[in-house]
PDB file of C-alpha atoms in Angstrom:
ATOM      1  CA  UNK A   1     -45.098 -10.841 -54.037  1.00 68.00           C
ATOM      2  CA  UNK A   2     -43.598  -7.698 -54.973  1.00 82.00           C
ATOM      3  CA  UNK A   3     -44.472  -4.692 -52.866  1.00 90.00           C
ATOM      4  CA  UNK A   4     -44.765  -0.889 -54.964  1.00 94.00           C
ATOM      5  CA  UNK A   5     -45.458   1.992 -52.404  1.00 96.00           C
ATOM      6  CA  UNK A   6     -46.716   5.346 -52.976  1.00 97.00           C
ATOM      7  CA  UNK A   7     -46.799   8.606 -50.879  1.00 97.00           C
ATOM      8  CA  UNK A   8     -48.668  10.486 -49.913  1.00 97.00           C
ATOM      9  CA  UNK A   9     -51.740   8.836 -50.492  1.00 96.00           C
ATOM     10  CA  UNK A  10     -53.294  11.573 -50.498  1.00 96.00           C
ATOM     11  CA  UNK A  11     -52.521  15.111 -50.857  1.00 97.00           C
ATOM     12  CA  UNK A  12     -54.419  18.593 -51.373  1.00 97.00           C
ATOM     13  CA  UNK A  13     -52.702  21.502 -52.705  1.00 96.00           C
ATOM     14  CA  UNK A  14     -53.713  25.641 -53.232  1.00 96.00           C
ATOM     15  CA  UNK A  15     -53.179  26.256 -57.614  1.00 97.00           C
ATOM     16  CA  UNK A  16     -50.059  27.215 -58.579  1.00 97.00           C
ATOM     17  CA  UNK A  17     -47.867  25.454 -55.951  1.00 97.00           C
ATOM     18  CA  UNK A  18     -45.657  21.804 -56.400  1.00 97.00           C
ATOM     19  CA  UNK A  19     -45.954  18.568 -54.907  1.00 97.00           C
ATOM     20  CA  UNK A  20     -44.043  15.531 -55.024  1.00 97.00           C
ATOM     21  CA  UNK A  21     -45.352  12.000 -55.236  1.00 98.00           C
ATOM     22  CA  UNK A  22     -42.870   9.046 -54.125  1.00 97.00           C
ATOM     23  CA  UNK A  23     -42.792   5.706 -55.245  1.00 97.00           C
ATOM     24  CA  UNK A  24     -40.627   3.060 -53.865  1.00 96.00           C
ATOM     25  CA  UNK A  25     -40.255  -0.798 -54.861  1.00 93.00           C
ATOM     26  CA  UNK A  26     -39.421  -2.115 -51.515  1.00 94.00           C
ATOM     27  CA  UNK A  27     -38.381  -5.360 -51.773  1.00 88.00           C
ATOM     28  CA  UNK A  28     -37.057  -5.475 -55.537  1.00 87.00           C
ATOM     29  CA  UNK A  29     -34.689  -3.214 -57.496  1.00 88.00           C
ATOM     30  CA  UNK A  30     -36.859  -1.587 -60.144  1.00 88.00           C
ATOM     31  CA  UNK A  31     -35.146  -0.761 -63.313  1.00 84.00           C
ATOM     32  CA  UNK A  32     -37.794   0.900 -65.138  1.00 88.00           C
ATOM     33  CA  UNK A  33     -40.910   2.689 -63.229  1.00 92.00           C
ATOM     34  CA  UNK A  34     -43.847   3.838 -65.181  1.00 93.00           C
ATOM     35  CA  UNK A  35     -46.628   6.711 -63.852  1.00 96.00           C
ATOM     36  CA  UNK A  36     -49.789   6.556 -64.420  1.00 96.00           C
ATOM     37  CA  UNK A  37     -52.865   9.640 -64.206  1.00 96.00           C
ATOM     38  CA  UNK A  38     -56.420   8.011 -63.763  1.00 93.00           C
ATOM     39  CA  UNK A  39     -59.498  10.605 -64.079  1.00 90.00           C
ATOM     40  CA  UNK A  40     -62.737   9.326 -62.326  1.00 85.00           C
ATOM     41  CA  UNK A  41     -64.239   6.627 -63.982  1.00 80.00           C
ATOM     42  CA  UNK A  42     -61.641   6.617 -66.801  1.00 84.00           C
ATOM     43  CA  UNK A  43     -59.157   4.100 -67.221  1.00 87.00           C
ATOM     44  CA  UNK A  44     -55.445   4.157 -66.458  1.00 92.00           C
ATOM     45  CA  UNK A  45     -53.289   6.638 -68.665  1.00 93.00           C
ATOM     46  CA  UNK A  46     -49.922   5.999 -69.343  1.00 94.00           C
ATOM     47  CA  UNK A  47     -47.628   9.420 -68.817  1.00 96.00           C
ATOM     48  CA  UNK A  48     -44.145   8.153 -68.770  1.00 95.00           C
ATOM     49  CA  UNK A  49     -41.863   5.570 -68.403  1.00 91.00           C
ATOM     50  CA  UNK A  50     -38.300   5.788 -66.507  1.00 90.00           C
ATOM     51  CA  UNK A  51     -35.732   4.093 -66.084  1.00 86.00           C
ATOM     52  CA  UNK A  52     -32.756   4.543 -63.181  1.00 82.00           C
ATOM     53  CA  UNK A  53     -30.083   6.637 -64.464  1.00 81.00           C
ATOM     54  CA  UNK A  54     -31.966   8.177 -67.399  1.00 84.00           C
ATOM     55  CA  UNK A  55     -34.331  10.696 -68.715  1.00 88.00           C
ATOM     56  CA  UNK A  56     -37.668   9.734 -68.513  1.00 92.00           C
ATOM     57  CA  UNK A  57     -39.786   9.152 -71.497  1.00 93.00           C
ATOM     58  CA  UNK A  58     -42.993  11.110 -71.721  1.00 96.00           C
ATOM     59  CA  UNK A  59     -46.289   9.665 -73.551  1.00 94.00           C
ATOM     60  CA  UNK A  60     -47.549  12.655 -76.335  1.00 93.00           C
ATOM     61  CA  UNK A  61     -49.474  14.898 -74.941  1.00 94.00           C
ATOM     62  CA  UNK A  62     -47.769  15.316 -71.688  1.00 95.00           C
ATOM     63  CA  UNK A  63     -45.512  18.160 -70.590  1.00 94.00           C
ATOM     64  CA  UNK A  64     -42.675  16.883 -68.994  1.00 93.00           C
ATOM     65  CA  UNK A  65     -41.551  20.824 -67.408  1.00 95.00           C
ATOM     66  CA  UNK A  66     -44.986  20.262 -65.785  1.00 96.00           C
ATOM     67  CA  UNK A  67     -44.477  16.828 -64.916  1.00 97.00           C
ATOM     68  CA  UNK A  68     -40.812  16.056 -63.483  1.00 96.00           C
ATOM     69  CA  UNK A  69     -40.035  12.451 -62.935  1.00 95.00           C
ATOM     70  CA  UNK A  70     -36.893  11.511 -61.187  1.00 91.00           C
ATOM     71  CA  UNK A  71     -35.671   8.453 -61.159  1.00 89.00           C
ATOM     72  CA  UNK A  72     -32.621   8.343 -59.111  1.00 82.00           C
ATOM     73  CA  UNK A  73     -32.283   4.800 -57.696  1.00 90.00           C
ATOM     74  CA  UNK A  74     -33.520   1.383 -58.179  1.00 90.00           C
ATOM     75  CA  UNK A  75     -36.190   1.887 -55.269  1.00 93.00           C
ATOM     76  CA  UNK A  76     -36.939   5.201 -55.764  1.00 94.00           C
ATOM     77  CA  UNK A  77     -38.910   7.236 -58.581  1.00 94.00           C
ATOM     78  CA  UNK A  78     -40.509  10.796 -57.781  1.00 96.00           C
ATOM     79  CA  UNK A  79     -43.423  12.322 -59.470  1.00 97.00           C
ATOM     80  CA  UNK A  80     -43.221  16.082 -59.639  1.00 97.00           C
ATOM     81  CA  UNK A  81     -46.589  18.252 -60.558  1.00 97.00           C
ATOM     82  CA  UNK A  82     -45.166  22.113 -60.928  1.00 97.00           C
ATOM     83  CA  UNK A  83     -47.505  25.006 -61.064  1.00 96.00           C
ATOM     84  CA  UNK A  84     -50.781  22.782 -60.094  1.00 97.00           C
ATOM     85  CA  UNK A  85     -53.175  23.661 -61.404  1.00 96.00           C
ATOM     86  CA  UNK A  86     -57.608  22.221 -60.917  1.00 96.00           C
ATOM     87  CA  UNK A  87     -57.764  20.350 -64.270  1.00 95.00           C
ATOM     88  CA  UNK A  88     -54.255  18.293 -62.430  1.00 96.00           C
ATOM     89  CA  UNK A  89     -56.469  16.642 -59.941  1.00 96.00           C
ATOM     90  CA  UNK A  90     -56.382  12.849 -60.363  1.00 96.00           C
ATOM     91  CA  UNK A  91     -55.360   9.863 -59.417  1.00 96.00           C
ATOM     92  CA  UNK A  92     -51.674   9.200 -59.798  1.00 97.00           C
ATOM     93  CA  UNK A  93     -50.432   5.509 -60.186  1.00 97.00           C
ATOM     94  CA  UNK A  94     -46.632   4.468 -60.574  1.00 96.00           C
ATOM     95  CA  UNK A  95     -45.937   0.846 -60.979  1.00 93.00           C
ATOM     96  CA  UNK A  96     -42.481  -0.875 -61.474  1.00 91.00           C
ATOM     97  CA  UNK A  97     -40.700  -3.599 -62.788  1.00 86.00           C
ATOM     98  CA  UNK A  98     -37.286  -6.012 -62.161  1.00 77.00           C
ATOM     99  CA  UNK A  99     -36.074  -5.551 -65.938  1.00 62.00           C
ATOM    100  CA  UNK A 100     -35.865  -8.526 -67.348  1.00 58.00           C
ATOM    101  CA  UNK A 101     -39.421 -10.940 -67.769  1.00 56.00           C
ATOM    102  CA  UNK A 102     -42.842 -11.178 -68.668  1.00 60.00           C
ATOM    103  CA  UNK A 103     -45.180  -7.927 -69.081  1.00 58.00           C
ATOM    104  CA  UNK A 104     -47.089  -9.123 -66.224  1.00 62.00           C
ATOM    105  CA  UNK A 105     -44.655  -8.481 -63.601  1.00 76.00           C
ATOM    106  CA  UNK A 106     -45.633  -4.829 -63.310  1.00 84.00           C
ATOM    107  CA  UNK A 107     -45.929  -4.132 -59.859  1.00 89.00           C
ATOM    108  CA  UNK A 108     -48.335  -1.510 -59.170  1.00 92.00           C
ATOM    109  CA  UNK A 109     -48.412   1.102 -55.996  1.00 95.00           C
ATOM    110  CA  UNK A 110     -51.534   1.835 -54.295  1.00 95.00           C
ATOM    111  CA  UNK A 111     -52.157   5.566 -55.908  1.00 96.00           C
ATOM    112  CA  UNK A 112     -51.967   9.153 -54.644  1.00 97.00           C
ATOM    113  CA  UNK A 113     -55.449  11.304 -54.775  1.00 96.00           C
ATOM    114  CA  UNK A 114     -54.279  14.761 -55.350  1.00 97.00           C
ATOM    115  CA  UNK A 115     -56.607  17.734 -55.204  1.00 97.00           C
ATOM    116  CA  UNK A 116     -55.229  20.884 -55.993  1.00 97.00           C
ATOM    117  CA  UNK A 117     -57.889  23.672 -54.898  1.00 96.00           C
TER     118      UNK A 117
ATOM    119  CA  UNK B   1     -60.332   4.275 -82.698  1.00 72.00           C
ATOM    120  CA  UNK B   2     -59.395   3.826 -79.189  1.00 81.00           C
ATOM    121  CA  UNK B   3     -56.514   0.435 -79.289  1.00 89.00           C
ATOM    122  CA  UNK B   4     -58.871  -1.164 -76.930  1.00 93.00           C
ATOM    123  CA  UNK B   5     -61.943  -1.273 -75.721  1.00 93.00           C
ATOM    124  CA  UNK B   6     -63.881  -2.112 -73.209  1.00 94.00           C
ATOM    125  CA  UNK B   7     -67.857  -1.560 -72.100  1.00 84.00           C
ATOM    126  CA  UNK B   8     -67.761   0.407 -68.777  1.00 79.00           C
ATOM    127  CA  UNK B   9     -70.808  -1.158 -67.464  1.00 82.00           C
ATOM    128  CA  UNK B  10     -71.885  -1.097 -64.806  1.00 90.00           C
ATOM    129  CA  UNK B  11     -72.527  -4.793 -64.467  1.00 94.00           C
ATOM    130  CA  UNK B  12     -74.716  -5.724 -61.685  1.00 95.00           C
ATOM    131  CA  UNK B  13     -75.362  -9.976 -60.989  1.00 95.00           C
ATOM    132  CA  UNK B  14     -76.483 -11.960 -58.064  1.00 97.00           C
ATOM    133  CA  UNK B  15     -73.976 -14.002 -55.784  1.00 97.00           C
ATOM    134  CA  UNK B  16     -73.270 -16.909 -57.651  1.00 97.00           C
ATOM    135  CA  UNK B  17     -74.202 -15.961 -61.227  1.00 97.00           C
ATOM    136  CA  UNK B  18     -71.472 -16.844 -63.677  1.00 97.00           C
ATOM    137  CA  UNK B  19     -69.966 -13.012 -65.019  1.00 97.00           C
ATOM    138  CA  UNK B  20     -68.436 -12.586 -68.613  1.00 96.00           C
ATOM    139  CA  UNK B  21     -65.841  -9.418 -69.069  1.00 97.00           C
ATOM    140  CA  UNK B  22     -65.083  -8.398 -72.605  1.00 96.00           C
ATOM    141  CA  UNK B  23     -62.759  -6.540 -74.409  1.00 97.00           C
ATOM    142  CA  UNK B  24     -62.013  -5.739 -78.446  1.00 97.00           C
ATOM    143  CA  UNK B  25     -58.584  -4.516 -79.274  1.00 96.00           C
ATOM    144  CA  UNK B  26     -57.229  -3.129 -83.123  1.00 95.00           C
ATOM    145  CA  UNK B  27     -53.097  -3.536 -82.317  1.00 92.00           C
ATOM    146  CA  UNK B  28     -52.618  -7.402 -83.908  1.00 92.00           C
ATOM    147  CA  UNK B  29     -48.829  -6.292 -82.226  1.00 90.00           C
ATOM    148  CA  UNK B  30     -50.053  -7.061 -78.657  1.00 92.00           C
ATOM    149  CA  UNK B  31     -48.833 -10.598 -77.377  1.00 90.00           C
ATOM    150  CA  UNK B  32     -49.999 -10.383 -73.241  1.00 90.00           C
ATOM    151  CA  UNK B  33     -53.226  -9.716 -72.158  1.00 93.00           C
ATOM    152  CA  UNK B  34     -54.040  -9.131 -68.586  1.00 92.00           C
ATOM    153  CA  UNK B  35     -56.759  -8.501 -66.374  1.00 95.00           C
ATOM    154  CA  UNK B  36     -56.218  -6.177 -63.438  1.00 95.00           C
ATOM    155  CA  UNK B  37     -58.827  -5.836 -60.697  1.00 95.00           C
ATOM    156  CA  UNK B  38     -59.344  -2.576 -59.065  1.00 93.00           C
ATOM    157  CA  UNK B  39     -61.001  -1.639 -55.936  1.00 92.00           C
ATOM    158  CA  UNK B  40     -62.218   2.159 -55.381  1.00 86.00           C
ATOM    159  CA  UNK B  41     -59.106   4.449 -55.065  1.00 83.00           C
ATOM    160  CA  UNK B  42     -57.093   1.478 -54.860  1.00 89.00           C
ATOM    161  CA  UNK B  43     -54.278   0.611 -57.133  1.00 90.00           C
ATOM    162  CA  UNK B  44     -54.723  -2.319 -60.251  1.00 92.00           C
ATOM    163  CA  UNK B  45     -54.150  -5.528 -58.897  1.00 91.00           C
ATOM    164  CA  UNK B  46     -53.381  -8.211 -61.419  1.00 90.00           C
ATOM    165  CA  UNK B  47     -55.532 -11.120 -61.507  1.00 93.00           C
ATOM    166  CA  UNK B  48     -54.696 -13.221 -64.635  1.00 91.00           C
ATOM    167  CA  UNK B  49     -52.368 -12.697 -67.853  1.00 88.00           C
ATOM    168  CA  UNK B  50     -52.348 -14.729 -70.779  1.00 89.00           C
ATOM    169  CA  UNK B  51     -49.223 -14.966 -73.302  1.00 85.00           C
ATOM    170  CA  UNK B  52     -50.843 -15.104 -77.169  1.00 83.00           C
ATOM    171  CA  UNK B  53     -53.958 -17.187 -78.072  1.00 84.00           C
ATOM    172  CA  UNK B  54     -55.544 -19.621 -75.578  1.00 87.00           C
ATOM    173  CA  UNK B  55     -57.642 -19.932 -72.609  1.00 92.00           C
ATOM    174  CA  UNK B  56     -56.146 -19.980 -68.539  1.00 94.00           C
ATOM    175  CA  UNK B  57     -57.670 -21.166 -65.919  1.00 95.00           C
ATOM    176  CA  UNK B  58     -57.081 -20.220 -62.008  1.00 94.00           C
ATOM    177  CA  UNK B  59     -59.351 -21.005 -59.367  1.00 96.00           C
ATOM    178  CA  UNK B  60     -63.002 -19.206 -60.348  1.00 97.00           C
ATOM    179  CA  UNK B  61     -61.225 -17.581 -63.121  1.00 97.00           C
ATOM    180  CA  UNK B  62     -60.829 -18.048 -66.937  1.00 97.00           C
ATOM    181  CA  UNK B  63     -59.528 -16.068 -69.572  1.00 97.00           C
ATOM    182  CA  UNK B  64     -59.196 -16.730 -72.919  1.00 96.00           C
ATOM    183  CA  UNK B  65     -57.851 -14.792 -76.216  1.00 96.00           C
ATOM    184  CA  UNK B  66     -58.559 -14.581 -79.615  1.00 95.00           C
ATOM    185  CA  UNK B  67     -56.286 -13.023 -81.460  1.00 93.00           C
ATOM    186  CA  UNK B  68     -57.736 -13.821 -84.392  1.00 93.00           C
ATOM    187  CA  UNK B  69     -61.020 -12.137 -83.891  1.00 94.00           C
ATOM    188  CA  UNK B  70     -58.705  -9.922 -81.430  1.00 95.00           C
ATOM    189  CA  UNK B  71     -61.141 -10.269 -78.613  1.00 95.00           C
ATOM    190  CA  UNK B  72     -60.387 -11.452 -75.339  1.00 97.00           C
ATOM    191  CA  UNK B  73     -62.922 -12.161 -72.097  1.00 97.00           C
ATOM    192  CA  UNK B  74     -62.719 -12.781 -68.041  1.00 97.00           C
ATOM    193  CA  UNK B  75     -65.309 -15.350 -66.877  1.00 97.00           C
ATOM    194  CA  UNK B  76     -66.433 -15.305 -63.149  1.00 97.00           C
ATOM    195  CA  UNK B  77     -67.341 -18.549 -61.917  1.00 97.00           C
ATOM    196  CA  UNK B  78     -69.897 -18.283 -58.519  1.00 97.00           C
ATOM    197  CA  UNK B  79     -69.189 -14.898 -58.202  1.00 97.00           C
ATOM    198  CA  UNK B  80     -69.349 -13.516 -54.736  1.00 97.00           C
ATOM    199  CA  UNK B  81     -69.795 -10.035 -53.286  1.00 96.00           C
ATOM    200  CA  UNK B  82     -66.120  -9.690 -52.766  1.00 95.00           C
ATOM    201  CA  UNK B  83     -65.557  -9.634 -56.417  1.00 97.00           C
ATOM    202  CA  UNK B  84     -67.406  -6.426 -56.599  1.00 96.00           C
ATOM    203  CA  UNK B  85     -65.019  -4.451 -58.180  1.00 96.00           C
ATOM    204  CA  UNK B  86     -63.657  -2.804 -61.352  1.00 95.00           C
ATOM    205  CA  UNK B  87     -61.937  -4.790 -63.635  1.00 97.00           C
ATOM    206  CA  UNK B  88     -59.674  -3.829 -66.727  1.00 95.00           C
ATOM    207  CA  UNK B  89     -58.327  -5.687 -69.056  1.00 96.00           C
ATOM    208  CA  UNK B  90     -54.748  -4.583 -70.200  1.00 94.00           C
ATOM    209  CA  UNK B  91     -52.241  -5.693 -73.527  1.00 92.00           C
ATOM    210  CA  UNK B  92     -48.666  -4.845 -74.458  1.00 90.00           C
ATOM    211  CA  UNK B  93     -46.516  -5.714 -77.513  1.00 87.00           C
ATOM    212  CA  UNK B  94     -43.838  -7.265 -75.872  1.00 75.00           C
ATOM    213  CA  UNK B  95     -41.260  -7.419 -72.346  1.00 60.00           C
ATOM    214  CA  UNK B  96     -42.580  -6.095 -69.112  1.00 52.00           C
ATOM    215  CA  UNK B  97     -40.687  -2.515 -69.473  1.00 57.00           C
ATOM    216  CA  UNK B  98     -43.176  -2.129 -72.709  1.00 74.00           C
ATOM    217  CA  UNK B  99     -46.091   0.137 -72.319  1.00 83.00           C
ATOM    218  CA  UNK B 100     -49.670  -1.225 -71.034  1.00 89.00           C
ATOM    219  CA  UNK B 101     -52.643  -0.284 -72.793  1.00 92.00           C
ATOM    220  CA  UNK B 102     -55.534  -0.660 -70.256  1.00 93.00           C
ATOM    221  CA  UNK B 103     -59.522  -0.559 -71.317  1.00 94.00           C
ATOM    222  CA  UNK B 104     -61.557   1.620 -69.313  1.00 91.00           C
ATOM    223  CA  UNK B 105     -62.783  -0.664 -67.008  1.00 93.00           C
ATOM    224  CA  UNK B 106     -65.976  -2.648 -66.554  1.00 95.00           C
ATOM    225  CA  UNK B 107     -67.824  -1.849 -63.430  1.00 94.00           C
ATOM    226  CA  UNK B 108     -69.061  -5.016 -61.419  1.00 96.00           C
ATOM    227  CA  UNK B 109     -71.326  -5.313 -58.839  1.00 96.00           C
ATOM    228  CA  UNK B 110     -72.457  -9.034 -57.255  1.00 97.00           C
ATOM    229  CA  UNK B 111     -75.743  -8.567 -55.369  1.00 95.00           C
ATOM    230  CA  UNK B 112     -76.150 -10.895 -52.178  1.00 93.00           C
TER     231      UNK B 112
END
């Protein structure tokens, strides 16, 4: 099957600094990635969507000058937290998709635990 | 009124029992339903999807869907301690770049 990486997989960080989260379809061209934010015990929250080429599209509620999401190629979509801040530690969860098909061919990646300190 | 919802357990049988997941959902738009499986600080893995009303069957799994009663359910058949686990069921309107909507999850625990 389809293969979604994420890195780091995990990743603490001191308040008020950035870190990047990569996620890479390695085996498929992904034309639309999607990240995720999971709090303990909570279910999966949608933050945006992205496609290659194009802005991303942010869910309400989410800042997108705190979250930057670049999606430059059809592996490759990075998650940006700016200014990190306690309340940003989660679980963060891309997953990605060929384009055409059924909803269930959402590949998901295996997460990135940040702790920001 | 969350757009679905799901009881977060936990759920705790012994190896063998027969499990039932639930889930209630208000969005008559949603045409896939899925259930995703999710180990601790793992990613979702998908187990089963279903496309409208009607029940699927793979291996020890079922799922069916109601859309009429817009209620859909996971059953376990001799459950084993490997299918201790989180699982969360998961809807979208329509193509695979369309947004998932994802219950909370149901913790599950099979007791040897």
């Amino acid at each position: 099957g389809a293969v979604v990486s994420q890195h780091p997989s995990w990743v603490i960080c001191k308040s008020g600094t950035s870190v990047k989260i990569e996620c890479r379809s390695l085996d498929f061209q992904a034309t639309t990635m999607f990240w995720y934010r999971q709090f303990p015990k909570q279910s999966l929250m949608l933050m945006a969507t992205s496609n290659e080429g194009s802005k991303a599209t942010y869910e309400q509620g989410v800042e997108k000058d705190k979250f930057l999401i670049n999606h430059a190629s059809l592996t490759l979509s990075t998650l940006t937290v700016t200014s990190a801040h306690p309340e940003d530690s989660s679980f963060y969860i891309c997953s990605a998709t060929a384009g055409q098909g059924n909803t269930y061919e959402q590949y998901f990646g295996p997460g990135t635990r940040l702790t920001v300190t | 009124q969350k757009e679905v919802e799901q009881d977060p357990g936990p759920l705790s049988v012994p190896e063998g029992a027969i499990v039932s997941l639930n889930c209630t959902y208000s969005n008559s738009a949603f045409q896939y339903f899925m259930w995703y499986r999710q180990y601790s600080r793992k990613g979702p893995e998908l187990l089963m999807y279903t496309y409208s009303s009607g029940n699927k069957e793979d291996g020890r799994f079922t799922a069916q869907v109601d859309k009429s009663s817009k209620y859909i359910s996971l059953f376990i058949r001799d459950s084993q301690p490997s299918d201790s686990a989180t699982y969360l069921c998961a809807m979208s309107r329509l193509s695979s770049a369309s947004k998932i909507i994802f219950g909370s999850g149901t913790r599950l625990s099979i007791r040897p």
